[in-house]
């Protein structure tokens, strides 16, 4: 599974979100690759799940990857729930 973390520039909040995702998948023992990128590039990167904020989530919906909005990018509980919800939907 590949998880893409997205923000406006690809090197701020998306990197913080990626660090949170990395902690969560390690704790849960999920085999996943993570990456961080900007909103302009996100649509061209193949992935299974996109995690981002509410604003960008609405812009990225409708693509090949499932999109989940995360309000608190440092919250392992919220990120874990987004990943669990994605996995449960598959």
Coordinates of C-alpha atoms in Angstrom, one line a residue:
X1 CA 0.0 0.0 0.0
X2 CA 1.2 3.5 -0.8
X3 CA 0.0 6.5 1.3
X4 CA 0.6 10.0 -0.1
X5 CA 0.6 13.0 2.3
X6 CA -0.3 16.2 0.6
X7 CA -0.1 19.9 1.4
X8 CA 0.2 23.1 -0.6
X9 CA 4.0 23.2 -1.0
X10 CA 4.9 19.6 -0.3
X11 CA 7.5 20.3 2.4
X12 CA 5.6 21.6 5.4
X13 CA 2.5 20.1 6.8
X14 CA 2.7 17.1 4.4
X15 CA 6.1 16.2 5.9
X16 CA 4.7 16.5 9.4
X17 CA 1.7 14.3 8.4
X18 CA 4.1 11.8 6.8
X19 CA 6.0 11.5 10.1
X20 CA 2.8 10.8 11.9
X21 CA 1.7 8.3 9.3
X22 CA 5.1 6.5 9.6
X23 CA 4.7 6.3 13.4
X24 CA 1.1 4.9 13.0
X25 CA 1.9 2.3 10.4
X26 CA 5.0 1.1 12.3
X27 CA 2.9 0.8 15.5
X28 CA 0.1 -1.1 13.7
X29 CA 2.5 -3.2 11.7
X30 CA 1.1 -2.1 8.4
X31 CA 3.3 -2.7 5.3
X32 CA 3.1 0.7 3.5
X33 CA 5.2 3.1 1.7
X34 CA 4.7 6.8 2.5
X35 CA 5.6 10.0 0.6
X36 CA 4.9 13.7 0.9
X37 CA 4.1 16.0 -2.0
X38 CA 2.4 19.2 -3.1
X39 CA -1.2 19.6 -4.3
X40 CA -0.1 20.2 -7.9
X41 CA 1.8 17.0 -8.1
X42 CA -0.4 14.7 -6.1
X43 CA -2.8 13.8 -8.9
X44 CA 0.0 12.4 -11.0
X45 CA 1.5 10.0 -8.3
X46 CA 0.1 6.5 -8.2
X47 CA -1.0 5.6 -4.6
X48 CA -3.7 3.9 -2.7
X49 CA -4.6 6.5 -0.1
X50 CA -4.1 10.3 0.0
X51 CA -4.1 12.0 3.4
X52 CA -4.5 15.8 3.4
X53 CA -6.4 18.7 4.9
X54 CA -10.1 19.4 4.2
X55 CA -9.4 22.1 1.6
X56 CA -7.1 19.8 -0.6
X57 CA -9.2 16.7 0.0
X58 CA -12.1 18.2 -1.9
X59 CA -9.8 19.1 -4.8
X60 CA -8.2 15.6 -5.0
X61 CA -11.4 13.6 -4.7
X62 CA -12.5 11.7 -7.9
X63 CA -9.1 10.4 -8.7
X64 CA -7.8 6.8 -8.6
X65 CA -6.8 7.0 -4.9
X66 CA -9.1 7.2 -2.0
X67 CA -8.8 10.6 -0.2
X68 CA -9.2 11.2 3.6
X69 CA -9.0 14.5 5.3
X70 CA -7.1 14.9 8.5
X71 CA -7.7 17.9 10.7
X72 CA -4.8 17.4 13.2
X73 CA -1.8 16.2 11.3
X74 CA 0.1 15.4 14.5
X75 CA -2.6 13.3 15.9
X76 CA -1.7 9.6 15.7
X77 CA -5.3 8.7 16.8
X78 CA -6.8 10.7 13.9
X79 CA -4.3 9.4 11.3
X80 CA -4.7 5.9 12.6
X81 CA -8.5 6.1 12.3
X82 CA -8.2 7.4 8.7
X83 CA -6.0 4.5 7.8
X84 CA -8.2 2.0 9.6
X85 CA -11.3 3.4 7.8
X86 CA -9.5 3.1 4.5
X87 CA -8.4 -0.5 5.2
X88 CA -11.9 -1.4 6.4
X89 CA -13.4 -0.1 3.2
X90 CA -11.3 -2.5 1.1

